[in-house]
């Protein structure tokens, strides 16, 4: 038998060795996660953070996002809405901050805050709100087209459609694309619950999402100032963190917002679905 003092030294050395192995494994997994992000960057990573498509109309510059203004006055209307949102008691915490409009190569780009600013590896999910996806005043042909799309997806039934995004199935593992823009449609409430349950990969984020959806549903249940068409709830967290605790939630895409004096039943239905699913996800994770 070894003397007690030597046994103690051996035990300490073993503990230090295990700790070193743990640190090395963590560092390796973080490098793998960042390596994937770097690879994506070299093949269009900035596009990867644009969950709902339109990659050629979005540019990221640190804490700023530049969005090419859409034609037919849609870009200008979005700018005007963001100005109003900046002073709105609820929307000021949900809509991007407007910094102005830039001209780049003869085209107008709206400059706003970037929800993913400071993240090494943004993992985002775009959830389109509303049972009605066509804008009042559009052509009959366009209305029928959008009604058919909504009926064929979860938009009409749930008021929510997963536009696009990625899911991190494990730290350092390859991100899984999801959503109709990624050709992987979420087709039911059960699939939406599974999608959000896997996307929200920590209890802290699941609880944060539930609180955010409570606030969103409460607002849509009482507000009668705006009707939203084509607007999304955007979720983001930093995939380079092994156990992420910060979930950022905002609303994006406002070219078709209309000022009214009636409730927005279309988006209210979507907010109710997200609240219900968020509660289910939290409950399932606590079992």
CSV table of N, CA, C and O in Angstrom, one decimal, residues 163-248:
chain,number,residue,atom,x,y,z
A,163,UNK,N,-41.0,29.8,-41.1
A,163,UNK,CA,-40.5,30.2,-42.3
A,163,UNK,C,-39.1,29.6,-42.6
A,163,UNK,O,-38.9,29.1,-43.7
A,164,UNK,N,-38.2,29.7,-41.6
A,164,UNK,CA,-36.9,29.1,-41.8
A,164,UNK,C,-36.1,29.3,-40.6
A,164,UNK,O,-36.4,30.1,-39.7
A,165,UNK,N,-35.0,28.5,-40.5
A,165,UNK,CA,-34.0,28.7,-39.4
A,165,UNK,C,-33.2,27.4,-39.3
A,165,UNK,O,-33.2,26.6,-40.2
A,166,UNK,N,-32.6,27.3,-38.1
A,166,UNK,CA,-31.7,26.2,-37.8
A,166,UNK,C,-31.9,25.7,-36.4
A,166,UNK,O,-32.3,26.5,-35.5
A,167,UNK,N,-31.7,24.4,-36.2
A,167,UNK,CA,-31.8,23.8,-34.9
A,167,UNK,C,-30.4,23.2,-34.5
A,167,UNK,O,-29.8,22.6,-35.3
A,168,UNK,N,-30.0,23.5,-33.3
A,168,UNK,CA,-28.7,22.9,-32.8
A,168,UNK,C,-29.0,21.7,-32.0
A,168,UNK,O,-29.5,21.8,-30.9
A,169,UNK,N,-28.8,20.5,-32.6
A,169,UNK,CA,-29.1,19.3,-32.0
A,169,UNK,C,-28.1,18.9,-30.9
A,169,UNK,O,-28.4,18.0,-30.0
A,170,UNK,N,-27.0,19.5,-30.9
A,170,UNK,CA,-25.9,19.2,-29.9
A,170,UNK,C,-24.8,20.2,-30.0
A,170,UNK,O,-24.6,20.7,-31.1
A,171,UNK,N,-24.1,20.5,-29.0
A,171,UNK,CA,-23.1,21.5,-29.0
A,171,UNK,C,-21.9,21.0,-29.9
A,171,UNK,O,-21.4,19.9,-29.7
A,172,UNK,N,-21.6,21.8,-30.9
A,172,UNK,CA,-20.5,21.4,-31.8
A,172,UNK,C,-21.0,20.6,-33.0
A,172,UNK,O,-20.2,20.3,-33.9
A,173,UNK,N,-22.3,20.2,-33.0
A,173,UNK,CA,-22.8,19.4,-34.1
A,173,UNK,C,-23.3,20.2,-35.2
A,173,UNK,O,-23.5,21.4,-35.0
A,174,UNK,N,-23.5,19.6,-36.4
A,174,UNK,CA,-24.0,20.4,-37.5
A,174,UNK,C,-25.4,20.9,-37.3
A,174,UNK,O,-26.2,20.2,-36.7
A,175,UNK,N,-25.6,22.1,-37.7
A,175,UNK,CA,-27.0,22.7,-37.5
A,175,UNK,C,-27.9,22.1,-38.5
A,175,UNK,O,-27.6,21.8,-39.7
A,176,UNK,N,-29.1,21.8,-38.0
A,176,UNK,CA,-30.2,21.3,-38.9
A,176,UNK,C,-31.1,22.4,-39.4
A,176,UNK,O,-31.7,23.1,-38.6
A,177,UNK,N,-31.3,22.4,-40.7
A,177,UNK,CA,-32.2,23.4,-41.3
A,177,UNK,C,-33.6,23.0,-41.1
A,177,UNK,O,-33.9,21.8,-41.1
A,178,UNK,N,-34.5,24.0,-41.0
A,178,UNK,CA,-35.9,23.7,-40.8
A,178,UNK,C,-36.7,24.9,-41.3
A,178,UNK,O,-36.3,26.0,-41.4
A,179,UNK,N,-38.0,24.6,-41.7
A,179,UNK,CA,-38.9,25.6,-42.2
A,179,UNK,C,-39.1,25.5,-43.7
A,179,UNK,O,-38.3,24.9,-44.5
A,180,UNK,N,-40.2,26.1,-44.2
A,180,UNK,CA,-40.5,25.9,-45.6
A,180,UNK,C,-39.5,26.6,-46.6
A,180,UNK,O,-39.3,26.1,-47.7
A,181,UNK,N,-38.8,27.6,-46.1
A,181,UNK,CA,-37.8,28.2,-47.0
A,181,UNK,C,-36.6,27.2,-47.1
A,181,UNK,O,-35.8,27.4,-48.0
A,182,UNK,N,-36.5,26.3,-46.1
A,182,UNK,CA,-35.4,25.3,-46.1
A,182,UNK,C,-35.9,24.0,-46.7
A,182,UNK,O,-35.2,23.0,-46.5
A,183,UNK,N,-37.1,24.0,-47.2
A,183,UNK,CA,-37.7,22.8,-47.8
A,183,UNK,C,-37.9,21.7,-46.8
A,183,UNK,O,-37.7,20.5,-47.0
A,184,UNK,N,-38.2,22.1,-45.5
A,184,UNK,CA,-38.5,21.2,-44.4
A,184,UNK,C,-39.6,21.8,-43.6
A,184,UNK,O,-39.4,22.3,-42.6
A,185,UNK,N,-40.8,21.6,-44.2
A,185,UNK,CA,-42.0,22.3,-43.7
A,185,UNK,C,-42.4,21.6,-42.3
A,185,UNK,O,-42.3,20.4,-42.1
A,186,UNK,N,-42.8,22.5,-41.4
A,186,UNK,CA,-43.4,22.1,-40.2
A,186,UNK,C,-45.0,22.1,-40.4
A,186,UNK,O,-45.5,23.1,-40.7
A,187,UNK,N,-45.6,20.9,-40.3
A,187,UNK,CA,-47.0,20.8,-40.8
A,187,UNK,C,-48.1,20.6,-39.8
A,187,UNK,O,-49.3,20.5,-40.2
A,188,UNK,N,-47.8,20.7,-38.5
A,188,UNK,CA,-48.8,20.5,-37.5
A,188,UNK,C,-48.4,21.2,-36.2
A,188,UNK,O,-47.2,21.5,-36.1
A,189,UNK,N,-49.3,21.3,-35.3
A,189,UNK,CA,-49.0,21.8,-34.0
A,189,UNK,C,-48.0,20.9,-33.3
A,189,UNK,O,-47.1,21.4,-32.6
A,190,UNK,N,-48.2,19.6,-33.4
A,190,UNK,CA,-47.3,18.7,-32.8
A,190,UNK,C,-45.9,18.9,-33.3
A,190,UNK,O,-44.9,18.8,-32.5
A,191,UNK,N,-45.7,19.1,-34.6
A,191,UNK,CA,-44.4,19.3,-35.2
A,191,UNK,C,-43.8,20.6,-34.8
A,191,UNK,O,-42.6,20.8,-34.6
A,192,UNK,N,-44.7,21.6,-34.6
A,192,UNK,CA,-44.2,23.0,-34.2
A,192,UNK,C,-43.7,22.8,-32.7
A,192,UNK,O,-42.7,23.4,-32.4
A,193,UNK,N,-44.4,22.1,-31.9
A,193,UNK,CA,-44.0,21.8,-30.5
A,193,UNK,C,-42.6,21.1,-30.5
A,193,UNK,O,-41.8,21.5,-29.7
A,194,UNK,N,-42.5,20.2,-31.4
A,194,UNK,CA,-41.2,19.4,-31.4
A,194,UNK,C,-40.1,20.4,-31.9
A,194,UNK,O,-39.0,20.4,-31.4
A,195,UNK,N,-40.4,21.2,-32.9
A,195,UNK,CA,-39.4,22.1,-33.5
A,195,UNK,C,-38.9,23.1,-32.4
A,195,UNK,O,-37.7,23.3,-32.2
A,196,UNK,N,-39.9,23.7,-31.7
A,196,UNK,CA,-39.5,24.7,-30.6
A,196,UNK,C,-38.8,24.0,-29.4
A,196,UNK,O,-37.9,24.6,-28.8
A,197,UNK,N,-39.3,22.8,-29.1
A,197,UNK,CA,-38.7,22.1,-28.0
A,197,UNK,C,-37.2,21.7,-28.3
A,197,UNK,O,-36.4,21.8,-27.3
A,198,UNK,N,-36.9,21.5,-29.5
A,198,UNK,CA,-35.5,21.2,-29.9
A,198,UNK,C,-34.7,22.4,-30.1
A,198,UNK,O,-33.5,22.5,-29.8
A,199,UNK,N,-35.3,23.5,-30.6
A,199,UNK,CA,-34.6,24.7,-30.8
A,199,UNK,C,-34.2,25.4,-29.5
A,199,UNK,O,-33.1,25.8,-29.3
A,200,UNK,N,-35.2,25.4,-28.5
A,200,UNK,CA,-34.9,26.0,-27.2
A,200,UNK,C,-34.2,24.9,-26.4
A,200,UNK,O,-34.8,24.1,-25.7
A,201,UNK,N,-32.8,24.9,-26.5
A,201,UNK,CA,-32.0,23.8,-25.9
A,201,UNK,C,-31.6,24.0,-24.5
A,201,UNK,O,-30.7,23.3,-24.0
A,202,UNK,N,-32.2,24.9,-23.8
A,202,UNK,CA,-32.0,25.0,-22.3
A,202,UNK,C,-33.2,25.4,-21.6
A,202,UNK,O,-34.1,26.1,-22.2
A,203,UNK,N,-33.4,25.1,-20.3
A,203,UNK,CA,-34.6,25.4,-19.6
A,203,UNK,C,-34.7,26.9,-19.4
A,203,UNK,O,-35.8,27.4,-19.4
A,204,UNK,N,-33.6,27.6,-19.3
A,204,UNK,CA,-33.7,29.1,-19.2
A,204,UNK,C,-34.3,29.7,-20.4
A,204,UNK,O,-35.2,30.6,-20.3
A,205,UNK,N,-33.9,29.2,-21.6
A,205,UNK,CA,-34.5,29.8,-22.8
A,205,UNK,C,-35.9,29.4,-23.0
A,205,UNK,O,-36.7,30.2,-23.5
A,206,UNK,N,-36.3,28.2,-22.6
A,206,UNK,CA,-37.7,27.8,-22.7
A,206,UNK,C,-38.6,28.7,-21.8
A,206,UNK,O,-39.7,29.1,-22.2
A,207,UNK,N,-38.1,28.9,-20.6
A,207,UNK,CA,-38.9,29.8,-19.7
A,207,UNK,C,-39.0,31.2,-20.2
A,207,UNK,O,-40.0,31.9,-20.2
A,208,UNK,N,-37.9,31.7,-20.8
A,208,UNK,CA,-37.8,33.1,-21.4
A,208,UNK,C,-38.8,33.2,-22.5
A,208,UNK,O,-39.5,34.2,-22.7
A,209,UNK,N,-38.8,32.1,-23.4
A,209,UNK,CA,-39.7,32.1,-24.5
A,209,UNK,C,-41.2,32.2,-24.0
A,209,UNK,O,-42.0,32.9,-24.6
A,210,UNK,N,-41.5,31.4,-23.0
A,210,UNK,CA,-42.9,31.4,-22.5
A,210,UNK,C,-43.3,32.8,-22.0
A,210,UNK,O,-44.4,33.3,-22.3
A,211,UNK,N,-42.4,33.4,-21.3
A,211,UNK,CA,-42.7,34.8,-20.8
A,211,UNK,C,-42.9,35.8,-21.9
A,211,UNK,O,-43.8,36.6,-21.9
A,212,UNK,N,-42.1,35.7,-22.9
A,212,UNK,CA,-42.2,36.6,-24.1
A,212,UNK,C,-43.5,36.3,-24.8
A,212,UNK,O,-44.2,37.3,-25.3
A,213,UNK,N,-43.9,35.1,-24.9
A,213,UNK,CA,-45.2,34.8,-25.6
A,213,UNK,C,-46.4,35.2,-24.8
A,213,UNK,O,-47.4,35.6,-25.4
A,214,UNK,N,-46.3,35.1,-23.5
A,214,UNK,CA,-47.3,35.7,-22.7
A,214,UNK,C,-47.5,37.2,-22.9
A,214,UNK,O,-48.7,37.7,-23.1
A,215,UNK,N,-46.4,37.9,-23.0
A,215,UNK,CA,-46.5,39.3,-23.3
A,215,UNK,C,-47.0,39.6,-24.7
A,215,UNK,O,-47.9,40.5,-24.8
A,216,UNK,N,-46.6,38.8,-25.7
A,216,UNK,CA,-47.0,39.1,-27.0
A,216,UNK,C,-48.5,38.8,-27.1
A,216,UNK,O,-49.3,39.6,-27.8
A,217,UNK,N,-49.0,37.7,-26.6
A,217,UNK,CA,-50.4,37.4,-26.6
A,217,UNK,C,-51.3,38.4,-25.9
A,217,UNK,O,-52.3,38.8,-26.4
A,218,UNK,N,-50.8,38.8,-24.8
A,218,UNK,CA,-51.5,39.9,-24.0
A,218,UNK,C,-51.7,41.1,-24.8
A,218,UNK,O,-52.8,41.8,-24.8
A,219,UNK,N,-50.6,41.5,-25.5
A,219,UNK,CA,-50.7,42.7,-26.3
A,219,UNK,C,-51.7,42.6,-27.5
A,219,UNK,O,-52.5,43.4,-27.8
A,220,UNK,N,-51.5,41.5,-28.2
A,220,UNK,CA,-52.4,41.3,-29.4
A,220,UNK,C,-53.9,41.1,-28.9
A,220,UNK,O,-54.8,41.3,-29.7
A,221,UNK,N,-54.1,40.7,-27.7
A,221,UNK,CA,-55.5,40.5,-27.2
A,221,UNK,C,-56.2,41.8,-26.9
A,221,UNK,O,-57.4,41.9,-26.8
A,222,UNK,N,-55.4,42.9,-26.8
A,222,UNK,CA,-56.0,44.2,-26.5
A,222,UNK,C,-55.7,45.3,-27.5
A,222,UNK,O,-56.5,46.2,-27.6
A,223,UNK,N,-54.7,45.2,-28.3
A,223,UNK,CA,-54.3,46.3,-29.2
A,223,UNK,C,-55.3,46.3,-30.4
A,223,UNK,O,-55.7,45.3,-30.9
A,224,UNK,N,-55.6,47.5,-30.9
A,224,UNK,CA,-56.4,47.7,-32.1
A,224,UNK,C,-55.9,48.8,-32.9
A,224,UNK,O,-56.6,49.5,-33.6
A,225,UNK,N,-54.6,49.0,-32.8
A,225,UNK,CA,-53.9,50.1,-33.6
A,225,UNK,C,-53.4,49.6,-35.0
A,225,UNK,O,-53.4,50.4,-35.9
A,226,UNK,N,-53.0,48.4,-35.0
A,226,UNK,CA,-52.3,47.9,-36.2
A,226,UNK,C,-52.8,46.5,-36.6
A,226,UNK,O,-53.2,45.7,-35.8
A,227,UNK,N,-52.8,46.2,-37.9
A,227,UNK,CA,-52.9,44.9,-38.5
A,227,UNK,C,-51.6,44.6,-39.1
A,227,UNK,O,-51.1,45.4,-40.0
A,228,UNK,N,-51.0,43.4,-38.8
A,228,UNK,CA,-49.7,43.0,-39.4
A,228,UNK,C,-49.9,41.9,-40.4
A,228,UNK,O,-50.7,40.9,-40.2
A,229,UNK,N,-49.2,42.0,-41.5
A,229,UNK,CA,-49.3,41.0,-42.6
A,229,UNK,C,-47.8,40.7,-43.0
A,229,UNK,O,-47.1,41.6,-43.4
A,230,UNK,N,-47.4,39.5,-42.9
A,230,UNK,CA,-46.1,39.1,-43.3
A,230,UNK,C,-45.0,39.4,-42.3
A,230,UNK,O,-43.8,39.3,-42.5
A,231,UNK,N,-45.5,39.7,-41.1
A,231,UNK,CA,-44.5,40.0,-40.0
A,231,UNK,C,-44.2,38.7,-39.2
A,231,UNK,O,-45.0,37.8,-39.1
A,232,UNK,N,-42.9,38.6,-38.8
A,232,UNK,CA,-42.5,37.4,-38.1
A,232,UNK,C,-42.0,37.7,-36.7
A,232,UNK,O,-41.6,38.8,-36.3
A,233,UNK,N,-42.1,36.7,-35.8
A,233,UNK,CA,-41.4,36.6,-34.6
A,233,UNK,C,-40.0,36.0,-34.8
A,233,UNK,O,-40.0,34.9,-35.4
A,234,UNK,N,-38.9,36.6,-34.5
A,234,UNK,CA,-37.6,36.1,-34.7
A,234,UNK,C,-36.9,35.7,-33.4
A,234,UNK,O,-36.9,36.5,-32.5
A,235,UNK,N,-36.4,34.5,-33.3
A,235,UNK,CA,-35.7,34.0,-32.2
A,235,UNK,C,-34.2,33.9,-32.5
A,235,UNK,O,-33.9,33.5,-33.6
A,236,UNK,N,-33.3,34.2,-31.5
A,236,UNK,CA,-31.9,34.0,-31.8
A,236,UNK,C,-31.2,33.7,-30.5
A,236,UNK,O,-31.5,34.3,-29.4
A,237,UNK,N,-30.2,32.8,-30.6
A,237,UNK,CA,-29.2,32.6,-29.5
A,237,UNK,C,-27.9,32.3,-30.0
A,237,UNK,O,-27.7,32.0,-31.2
A,238,UNK,N,-26.9,32.3,-29.2
A,238,UNK,CA,-25.5,32.1,-29.6
A,238,UNK,C,-25.1,30.6,-29.5
A,238,UNK,O,-25.0,30.1,-28.4
A,239,UNK,N,-25.0,29.9,-30.7
A,239,UNK,CA,-24.7,28.5,-30.7
A,239,UNK,C,-23.3,28.2,-30.3
A,239,UNK,O,-23.0,27.0,-30.1
A,240,UNK,N,-22.4,29.2,-30.1
A,240,UNK,CA,-21.1,28.9,-29.7
A,240,UNK,C,-21.0,28.7,-28.2
A,240,UNK,O,-19.9,28.3,-27.7
A,241,UNK,N,-22.1,28.9,-27.5
A,241,UNK,CA,-22.1,28.7,-26.0
A,241,UNK,C,-22.7,27.3,-25.7
A,241,UNK,O,-23.8,27.0,-26.3
A,242,UNK,N,-22.0,26.6,-24.9
A,242,UNK,CA,-22.5,25.2,-24.7
A,242,UNK,C,-23.9,25.1,-24.1
A,242,UNK,O,-24.7,24.3,-24.5
A,243,UNK,N,-24.1,25.9,-23.0
A,243,UNK,CA,-25.4,25.9,-22.3
A,243,UNK,C,-25.9,27.3,-22.4
A,243,UNK,O,-25.8,28.1,-21.5
A,244,UNK,N,-26.5,27.7,-23.6
A,244,UNK,CA,-27.0,29.1,-23.7
A,244,UNK,C,-28.1,29.5,-22.8
A,244,UNK,O,-29.0,28.7,-22.5
A,245,UNK,N,-28.0,30.7,-22.2
A,245,UNK,CA,-29.0,31.2,-21.3
A,245,UNK,C,-29.7,32.5,-21.8
A,245,UNK,O,-30.6,32.9,-21.2
A,246,UNK,N,-29.2,33.0,-22.9
A,246,UNK,CA,-29.8,34.2,-23.4
A,246,UNK,C,-30.5,33.9,-24.7
A,246,UNK,O,-30.0,33.5,-25.7
A,247,UNK,N,-31.8,34.2,-24.7
A,247,UNK,CA,-32.7,34.1,-25.9
A,247,UNK,C,-33.1,35.5,-26.2
A,247,UNK,O,-33.7,36.2,-25.4
A,248,UNK,N,-32.9,35.9,-27.5
A,248,UNK,CA,-33.3,37.2,-27.9
A,248,UNK,C,-34.6,36.9,-28.8
A,248,UNK,O,-34.6,36.1,-29.7
